[in-house]
PDB file of C-alpha atoms in Angstrom:
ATOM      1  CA  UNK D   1     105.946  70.534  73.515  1.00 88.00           C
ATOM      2  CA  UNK D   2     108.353  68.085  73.219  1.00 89.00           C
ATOM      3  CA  UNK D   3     109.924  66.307  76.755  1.00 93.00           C
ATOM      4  CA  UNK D   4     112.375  63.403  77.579  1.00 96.00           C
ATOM      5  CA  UNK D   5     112.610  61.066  80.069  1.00 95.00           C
ATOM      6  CA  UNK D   6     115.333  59.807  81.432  1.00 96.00           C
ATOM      7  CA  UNK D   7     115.112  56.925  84.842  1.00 92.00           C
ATOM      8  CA  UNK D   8     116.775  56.523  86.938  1.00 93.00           C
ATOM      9  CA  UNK D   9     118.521  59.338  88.095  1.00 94.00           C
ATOM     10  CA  UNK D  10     121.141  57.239  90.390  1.00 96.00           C
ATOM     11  CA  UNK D  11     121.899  53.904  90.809  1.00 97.00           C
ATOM     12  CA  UNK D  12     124.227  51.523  92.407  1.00 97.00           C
ATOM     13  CA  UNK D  13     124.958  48.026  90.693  1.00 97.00           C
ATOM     14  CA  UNK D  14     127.458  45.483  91.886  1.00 98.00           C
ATOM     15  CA  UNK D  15     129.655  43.974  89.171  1.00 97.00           C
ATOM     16  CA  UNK D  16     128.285  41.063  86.999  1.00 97.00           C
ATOM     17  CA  UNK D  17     124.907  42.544  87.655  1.00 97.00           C
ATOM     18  CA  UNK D  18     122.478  43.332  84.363  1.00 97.00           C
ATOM     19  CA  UNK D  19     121.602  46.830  83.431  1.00 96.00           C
ATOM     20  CA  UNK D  20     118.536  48.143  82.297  1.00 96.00           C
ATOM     21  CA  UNK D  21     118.429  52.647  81.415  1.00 97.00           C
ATOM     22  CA  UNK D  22     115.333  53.773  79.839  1.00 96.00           C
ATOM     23  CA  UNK D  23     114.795  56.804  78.118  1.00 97.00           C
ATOM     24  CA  UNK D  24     111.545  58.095  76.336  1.00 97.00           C
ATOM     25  CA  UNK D  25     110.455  60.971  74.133  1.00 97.00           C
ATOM     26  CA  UNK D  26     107.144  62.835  74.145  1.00 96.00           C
ATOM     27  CA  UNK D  27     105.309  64.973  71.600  1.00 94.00           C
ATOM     28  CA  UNK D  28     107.172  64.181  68.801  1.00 93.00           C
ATOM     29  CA  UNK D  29     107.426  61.234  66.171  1.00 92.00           C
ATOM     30  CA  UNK D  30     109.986  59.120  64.512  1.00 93.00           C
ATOM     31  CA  UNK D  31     112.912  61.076  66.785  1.00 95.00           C
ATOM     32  CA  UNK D  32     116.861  59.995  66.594  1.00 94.00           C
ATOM     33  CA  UNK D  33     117.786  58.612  69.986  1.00 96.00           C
ATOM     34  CA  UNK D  34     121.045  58.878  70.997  1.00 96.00           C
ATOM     35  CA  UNK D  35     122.954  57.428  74.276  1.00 96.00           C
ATOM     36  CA  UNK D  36     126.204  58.926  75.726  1.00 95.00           C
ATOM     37  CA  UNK D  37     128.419  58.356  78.520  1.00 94.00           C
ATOM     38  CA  UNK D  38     130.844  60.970  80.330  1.00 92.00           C
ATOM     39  CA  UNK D  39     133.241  60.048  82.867  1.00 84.00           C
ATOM     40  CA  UNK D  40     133.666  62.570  85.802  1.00 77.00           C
ATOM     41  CA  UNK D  41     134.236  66.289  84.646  1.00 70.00           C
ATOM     42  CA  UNK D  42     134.986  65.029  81.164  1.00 78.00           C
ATOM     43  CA  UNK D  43     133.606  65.107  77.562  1.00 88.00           C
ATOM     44  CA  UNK D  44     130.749  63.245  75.943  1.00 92.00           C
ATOM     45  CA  UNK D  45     131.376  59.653  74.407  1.00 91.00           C
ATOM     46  CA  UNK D  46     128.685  58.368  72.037  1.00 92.00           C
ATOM     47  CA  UNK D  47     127.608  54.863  72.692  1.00 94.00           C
ATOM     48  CA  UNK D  48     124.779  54.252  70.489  1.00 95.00           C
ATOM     49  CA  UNK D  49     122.683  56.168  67.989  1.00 93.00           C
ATOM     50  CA  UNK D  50     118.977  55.152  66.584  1.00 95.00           C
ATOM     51  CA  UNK D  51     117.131  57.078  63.372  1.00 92.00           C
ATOM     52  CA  UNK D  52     114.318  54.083  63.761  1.00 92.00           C
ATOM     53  CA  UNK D  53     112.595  51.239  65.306  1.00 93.00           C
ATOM     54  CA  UNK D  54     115.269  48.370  65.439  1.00 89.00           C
ATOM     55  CA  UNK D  55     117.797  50.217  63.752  1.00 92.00           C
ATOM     56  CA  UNK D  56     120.689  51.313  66.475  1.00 94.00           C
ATOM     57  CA  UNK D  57     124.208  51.596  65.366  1.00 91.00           C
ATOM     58  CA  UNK D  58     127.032  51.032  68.004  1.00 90.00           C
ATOM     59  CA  UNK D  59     129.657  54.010  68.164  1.00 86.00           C
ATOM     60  CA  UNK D  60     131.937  52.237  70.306  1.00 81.00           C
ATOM     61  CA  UNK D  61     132.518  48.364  71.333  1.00 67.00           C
ATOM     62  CA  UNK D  62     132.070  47.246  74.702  1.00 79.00           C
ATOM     63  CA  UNK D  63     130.253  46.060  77.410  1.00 89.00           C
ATOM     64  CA  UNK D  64     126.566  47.395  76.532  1.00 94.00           C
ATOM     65  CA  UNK D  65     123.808  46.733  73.913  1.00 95.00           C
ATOM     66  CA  UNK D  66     121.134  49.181  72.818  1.00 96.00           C
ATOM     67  CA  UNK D  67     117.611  48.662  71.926  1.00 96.00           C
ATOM     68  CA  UNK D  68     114.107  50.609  70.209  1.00 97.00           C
ATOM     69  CA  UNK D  69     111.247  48.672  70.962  1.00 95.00           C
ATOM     70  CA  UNK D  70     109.168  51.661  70.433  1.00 95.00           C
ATOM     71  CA  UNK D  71     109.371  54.868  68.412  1.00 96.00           C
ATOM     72  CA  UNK D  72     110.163  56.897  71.158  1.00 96.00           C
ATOM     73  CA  UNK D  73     112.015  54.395  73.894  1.00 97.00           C
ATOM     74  CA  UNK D  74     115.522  53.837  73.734  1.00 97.00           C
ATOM     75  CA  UNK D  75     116.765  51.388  76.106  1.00 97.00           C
ATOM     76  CA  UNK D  76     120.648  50.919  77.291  1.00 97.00           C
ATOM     77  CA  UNK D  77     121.357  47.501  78.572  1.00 96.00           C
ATOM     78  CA  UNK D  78     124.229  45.497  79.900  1.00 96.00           C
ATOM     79  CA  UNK D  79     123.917  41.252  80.671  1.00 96.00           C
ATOM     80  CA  UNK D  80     126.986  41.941  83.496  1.00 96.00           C
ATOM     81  CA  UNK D  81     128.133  44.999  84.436  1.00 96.00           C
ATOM     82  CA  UNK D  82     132.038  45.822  85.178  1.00 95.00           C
ATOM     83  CA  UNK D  83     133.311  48.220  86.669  1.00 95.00           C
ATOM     84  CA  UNK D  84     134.606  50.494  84.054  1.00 92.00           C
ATOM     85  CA  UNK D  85     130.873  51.159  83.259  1.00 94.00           C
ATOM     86  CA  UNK D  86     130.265  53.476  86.139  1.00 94.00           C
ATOM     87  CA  UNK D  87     129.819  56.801  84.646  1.00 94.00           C
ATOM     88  CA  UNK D  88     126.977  59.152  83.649  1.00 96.00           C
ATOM     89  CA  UNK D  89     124.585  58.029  80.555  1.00 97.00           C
ATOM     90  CA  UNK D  90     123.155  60.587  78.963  1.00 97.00           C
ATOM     91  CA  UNK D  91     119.762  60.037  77.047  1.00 98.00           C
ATOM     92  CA  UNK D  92     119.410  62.520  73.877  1.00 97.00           C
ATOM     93  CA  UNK D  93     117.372  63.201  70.930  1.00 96.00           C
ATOM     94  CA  UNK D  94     116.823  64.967  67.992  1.00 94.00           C
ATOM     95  CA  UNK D  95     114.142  66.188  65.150  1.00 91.00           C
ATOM     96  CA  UNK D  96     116.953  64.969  62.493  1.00 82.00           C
ATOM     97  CA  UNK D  97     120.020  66.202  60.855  1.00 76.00           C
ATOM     98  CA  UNK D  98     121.416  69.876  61.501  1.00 73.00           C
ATOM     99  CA  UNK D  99     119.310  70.039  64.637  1.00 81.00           C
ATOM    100  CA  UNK D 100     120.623  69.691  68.014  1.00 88.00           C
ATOM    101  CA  UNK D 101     120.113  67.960  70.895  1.00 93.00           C
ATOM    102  CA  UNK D 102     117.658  67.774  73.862  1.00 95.00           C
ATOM    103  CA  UNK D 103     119.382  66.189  76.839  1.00 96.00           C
ATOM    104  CA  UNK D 104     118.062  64.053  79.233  1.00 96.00           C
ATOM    105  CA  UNK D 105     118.905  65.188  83.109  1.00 95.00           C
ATOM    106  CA  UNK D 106     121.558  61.961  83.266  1.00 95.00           C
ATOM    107  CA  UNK D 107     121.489  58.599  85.240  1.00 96.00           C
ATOM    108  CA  UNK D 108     124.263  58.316  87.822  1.00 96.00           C
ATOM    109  CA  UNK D 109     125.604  54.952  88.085  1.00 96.00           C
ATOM    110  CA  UNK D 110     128.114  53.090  90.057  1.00 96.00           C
ATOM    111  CA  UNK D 111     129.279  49.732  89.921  1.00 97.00           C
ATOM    112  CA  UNK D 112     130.668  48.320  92.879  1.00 97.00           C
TER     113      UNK D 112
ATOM    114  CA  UNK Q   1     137.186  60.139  63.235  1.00 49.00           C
ATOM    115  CA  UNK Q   2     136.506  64.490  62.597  1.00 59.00           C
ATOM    116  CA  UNK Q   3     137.318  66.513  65.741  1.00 79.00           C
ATOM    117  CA  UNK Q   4     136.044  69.735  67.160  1.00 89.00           C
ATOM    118  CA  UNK Q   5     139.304  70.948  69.005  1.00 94.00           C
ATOM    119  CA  UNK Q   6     137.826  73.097  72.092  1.00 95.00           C
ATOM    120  CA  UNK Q   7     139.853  75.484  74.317  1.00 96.00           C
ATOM    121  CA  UNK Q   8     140.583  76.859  76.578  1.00 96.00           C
ATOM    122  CA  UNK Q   9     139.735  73.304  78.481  1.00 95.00           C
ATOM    123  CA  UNK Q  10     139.262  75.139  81.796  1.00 96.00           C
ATOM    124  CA  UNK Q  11     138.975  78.682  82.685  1.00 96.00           C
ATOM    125  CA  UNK Q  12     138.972  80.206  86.209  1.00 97.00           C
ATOM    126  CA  UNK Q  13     137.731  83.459  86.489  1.00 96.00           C
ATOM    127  CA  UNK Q  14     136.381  86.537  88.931  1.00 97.00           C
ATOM    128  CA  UNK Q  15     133.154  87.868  88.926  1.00 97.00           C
ATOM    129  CA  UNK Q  16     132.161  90.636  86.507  1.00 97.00           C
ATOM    130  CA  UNK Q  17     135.032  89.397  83.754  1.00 97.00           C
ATOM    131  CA  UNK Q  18     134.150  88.445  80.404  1.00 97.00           C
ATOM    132  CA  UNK Q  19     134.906  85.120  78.955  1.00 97.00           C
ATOM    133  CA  UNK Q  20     135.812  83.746  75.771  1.00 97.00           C
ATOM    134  CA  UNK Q  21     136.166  79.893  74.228  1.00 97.00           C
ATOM    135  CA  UNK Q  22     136.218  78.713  70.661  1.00 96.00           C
ATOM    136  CA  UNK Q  23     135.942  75.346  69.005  1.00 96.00           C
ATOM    137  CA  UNK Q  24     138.114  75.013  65.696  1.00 96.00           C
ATOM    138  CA  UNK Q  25     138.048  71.934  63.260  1.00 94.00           C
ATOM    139  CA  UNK Q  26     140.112  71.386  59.490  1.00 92.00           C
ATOM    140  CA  UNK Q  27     136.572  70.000  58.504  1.00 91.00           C
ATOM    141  CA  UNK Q  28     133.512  72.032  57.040  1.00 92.00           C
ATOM    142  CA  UNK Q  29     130.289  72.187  59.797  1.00 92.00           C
ATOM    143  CA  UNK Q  30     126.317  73.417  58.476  1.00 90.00           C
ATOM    144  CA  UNK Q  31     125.429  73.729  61.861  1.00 92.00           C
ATOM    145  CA  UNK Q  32     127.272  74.896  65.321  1.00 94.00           C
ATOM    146  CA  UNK Q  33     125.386  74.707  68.921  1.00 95.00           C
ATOM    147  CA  UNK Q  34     126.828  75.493  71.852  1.00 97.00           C
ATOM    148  CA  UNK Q  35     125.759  73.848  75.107  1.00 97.00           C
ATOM    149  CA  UNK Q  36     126.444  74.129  78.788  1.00 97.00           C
ATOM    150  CA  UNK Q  37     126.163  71.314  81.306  1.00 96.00           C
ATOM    151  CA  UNK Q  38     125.546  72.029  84.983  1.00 94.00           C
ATOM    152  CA  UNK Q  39     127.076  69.514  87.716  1.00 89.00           C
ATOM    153  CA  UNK Q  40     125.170  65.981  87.913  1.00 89.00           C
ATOM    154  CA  UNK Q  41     122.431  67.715  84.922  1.00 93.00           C
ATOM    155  CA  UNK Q  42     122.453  67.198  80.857  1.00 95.00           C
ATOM    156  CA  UNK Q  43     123.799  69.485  79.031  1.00 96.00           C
ATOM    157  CA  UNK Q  44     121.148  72.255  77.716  1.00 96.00           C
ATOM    158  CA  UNK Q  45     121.045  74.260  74.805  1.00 95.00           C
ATOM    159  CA  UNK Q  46     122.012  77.763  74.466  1.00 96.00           C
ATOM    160  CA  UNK Q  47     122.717  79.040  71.238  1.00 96.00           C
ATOM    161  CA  UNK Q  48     122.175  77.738  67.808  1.00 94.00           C
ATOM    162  CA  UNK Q  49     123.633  78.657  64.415  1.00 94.00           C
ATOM    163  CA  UNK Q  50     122.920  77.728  61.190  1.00 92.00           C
ATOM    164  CA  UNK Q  51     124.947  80.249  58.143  1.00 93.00           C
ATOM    165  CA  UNK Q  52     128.091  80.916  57.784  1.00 94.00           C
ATOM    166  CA  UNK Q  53     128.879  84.629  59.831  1.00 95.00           C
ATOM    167  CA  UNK Q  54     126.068  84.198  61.439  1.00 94.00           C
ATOM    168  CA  UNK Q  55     126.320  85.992  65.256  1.00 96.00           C
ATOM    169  CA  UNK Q  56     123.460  84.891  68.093  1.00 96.00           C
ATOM    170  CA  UNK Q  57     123.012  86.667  71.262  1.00 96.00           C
ATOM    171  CA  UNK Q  58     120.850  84.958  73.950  1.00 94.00           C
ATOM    172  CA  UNK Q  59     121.150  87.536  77.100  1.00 96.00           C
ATOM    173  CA  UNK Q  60     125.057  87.481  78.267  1.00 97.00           C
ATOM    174  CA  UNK Q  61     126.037  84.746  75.583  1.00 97.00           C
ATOM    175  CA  UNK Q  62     127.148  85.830  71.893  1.00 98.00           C
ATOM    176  CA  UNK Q  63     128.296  83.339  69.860  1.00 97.00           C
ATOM    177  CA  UNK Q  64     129.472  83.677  66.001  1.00 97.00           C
ATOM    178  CA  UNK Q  65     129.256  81.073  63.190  1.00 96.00           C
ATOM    179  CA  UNK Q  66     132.624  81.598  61.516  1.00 96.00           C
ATOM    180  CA  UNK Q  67     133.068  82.391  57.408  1.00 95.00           C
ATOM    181  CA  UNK Q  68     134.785  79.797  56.727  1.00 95.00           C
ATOM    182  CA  UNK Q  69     132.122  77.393  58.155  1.00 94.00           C
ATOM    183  CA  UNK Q  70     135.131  75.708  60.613  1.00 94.00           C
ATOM    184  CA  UNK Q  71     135.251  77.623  64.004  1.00 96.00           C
ATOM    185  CA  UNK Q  72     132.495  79.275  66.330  1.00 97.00           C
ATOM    186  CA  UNK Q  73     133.215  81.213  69.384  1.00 97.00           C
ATOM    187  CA  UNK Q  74     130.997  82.067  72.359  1.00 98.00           C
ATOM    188  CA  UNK Q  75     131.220  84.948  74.550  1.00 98.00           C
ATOM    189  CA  UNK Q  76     129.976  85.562  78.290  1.00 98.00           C
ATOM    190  CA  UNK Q  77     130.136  89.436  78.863  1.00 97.00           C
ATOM    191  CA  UNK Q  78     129.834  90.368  82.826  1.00 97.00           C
ATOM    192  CA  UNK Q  79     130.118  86.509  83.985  1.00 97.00           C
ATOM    193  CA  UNK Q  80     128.301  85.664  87.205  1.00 97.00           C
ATOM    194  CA  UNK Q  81     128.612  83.036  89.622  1.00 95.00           C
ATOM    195  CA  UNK Q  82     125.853  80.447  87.943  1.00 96.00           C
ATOM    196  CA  UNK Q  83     127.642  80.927  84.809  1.00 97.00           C
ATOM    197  CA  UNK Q  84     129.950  77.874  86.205  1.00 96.00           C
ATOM    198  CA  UNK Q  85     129.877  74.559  84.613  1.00 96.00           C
ATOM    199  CA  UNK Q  86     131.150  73.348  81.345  1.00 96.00           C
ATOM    200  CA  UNK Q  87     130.417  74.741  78.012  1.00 97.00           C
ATOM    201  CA  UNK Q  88     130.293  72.125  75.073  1.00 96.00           C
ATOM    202  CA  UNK Q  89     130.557  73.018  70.992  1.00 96.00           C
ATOM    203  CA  UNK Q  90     129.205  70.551  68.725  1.00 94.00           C
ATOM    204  CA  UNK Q  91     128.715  71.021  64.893  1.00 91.00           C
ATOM    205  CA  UNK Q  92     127.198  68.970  62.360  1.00 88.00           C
ATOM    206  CA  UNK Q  93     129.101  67.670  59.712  1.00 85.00           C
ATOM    207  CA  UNK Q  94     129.123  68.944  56.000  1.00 82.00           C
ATOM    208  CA  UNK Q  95     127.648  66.082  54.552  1.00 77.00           C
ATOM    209  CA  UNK Q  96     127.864  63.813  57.513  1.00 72.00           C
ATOM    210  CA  UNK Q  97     125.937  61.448  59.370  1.00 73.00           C
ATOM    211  CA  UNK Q  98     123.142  61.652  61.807  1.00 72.00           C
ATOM    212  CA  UNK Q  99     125.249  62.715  64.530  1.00 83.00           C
ATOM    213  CA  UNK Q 100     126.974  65.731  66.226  1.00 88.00           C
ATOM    214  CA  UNK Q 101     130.719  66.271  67.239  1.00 89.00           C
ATOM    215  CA  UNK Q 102     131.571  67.564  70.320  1.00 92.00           C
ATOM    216  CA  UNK Q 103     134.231  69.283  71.352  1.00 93.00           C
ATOM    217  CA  UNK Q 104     135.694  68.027  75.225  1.00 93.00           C
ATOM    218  CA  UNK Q 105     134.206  70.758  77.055  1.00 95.00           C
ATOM    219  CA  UNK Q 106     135.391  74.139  78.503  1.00 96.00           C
ATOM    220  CA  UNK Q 107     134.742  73.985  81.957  1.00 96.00           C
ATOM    221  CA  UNK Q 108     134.163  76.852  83.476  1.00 97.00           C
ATOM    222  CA  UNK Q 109     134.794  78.623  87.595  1.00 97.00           C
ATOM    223  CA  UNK Q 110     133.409  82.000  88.447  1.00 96.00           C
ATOM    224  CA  UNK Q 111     135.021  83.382  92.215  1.00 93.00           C
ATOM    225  CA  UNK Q 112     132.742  85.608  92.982  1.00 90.00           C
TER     226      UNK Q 112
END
């Protein structure tokens, strides 16, 4: 069966610090890899979205970058954090079109 | 961009009562999924639909496809208290991209 990964759960980064979220897929091949943020109680933004190695597309300009290395990493990164990027990033994936999503369980993070 | 306009946005109910939230769009959707999301967790999947009319029970949870392939309701009969959180809709487009739309969330309160 298929499982994804999502580390880590919480973390606390002062401002101007880099950012490294990982997120990896098991038991399947050639996934789409999505990233999303939500602020506190509220709805789901899409920051990035990958159908293969190398190729991401950016939903939404800002602070943070996106990267596949692998067929099944996706990997959210920021050079210096501010503070507006505390939220919770969500790590997703699909099969392909008209399928939906398989959540990650969410990184926490704070910038202080 | 296409929007999935979700309501109620919040719902506070008792124990035993029945709820019911709907997503509505002007745009055409092949698929509808319906989601709920747990505090400080990803969202999970609950019900899937693929044609037009189409109506899904999983346990408590019914949720219709509608004919016109641009709204999709889902209904908690005899709501208990883990039934809190908040409930998502997302569709896939008619002839869109590889991603989902999500409607802002219904978030849900059960008093027991």
């Amino acid at each position: 069966s298929q499982t994804i990964h999502q580390w880590p759960a919480t973390l606390v980064q002062p401002v101007g610090s880099p950012l490294s979220l990982e997120c990896t897929v098991e038991g399947t091949s050639n996934p789409n890899l999505y990233w999303y943020r939500q602020a506190a109680g509220r709805g789901l933004q899409l920051l990035f979205y990958s159908v293969g190695i190398g190729q991401i597309s950016s939903e939404v300009p800002q602070n943070l970058s996106a990267s596949r290395p692998q067929d099944r990493q996706f990997i959210l990164s920021s050079k210096k954090l501010l503070l507006s990027d505390s939220g919770f990033y969500l790590c997703a994936w699909s099969p392909g079109r008209d399928y939906g999503y398989t959540f990650g369980s969410g990184t926490r993070l704070t910038v202080v | 961009g296409q929007q999935l306009n979700q309501s109620p946005q919040s719902m506070f109910i008792q124990e035993g009562e029945d709820v019911s939230m709907n997503c509505t769009s002007s745009s055409i959707f092949n698929t509808w999924l319906w989601y709920k999301q747990e505090p400080g967790e990803g969202p999970v999947l609950l019900i899937a639909l693929y044609k037009a009319g189409e109506l899904t029970s999983n346990g408590r949870l019914t949720a219709q496809f509608g004919i016109t392939r641009k709204d999709s309701f889902l209904n908690i009969s005899a709501s208990i208290p883990s039934d809190v959180g908040i409930y998502f809709c997302a569709g896939q487009l008619q002839g869109g991209s590889e991603k989902l739309v999500f409607g802002k969330g219904t978030k849900l309160t059960v008093n027991p």
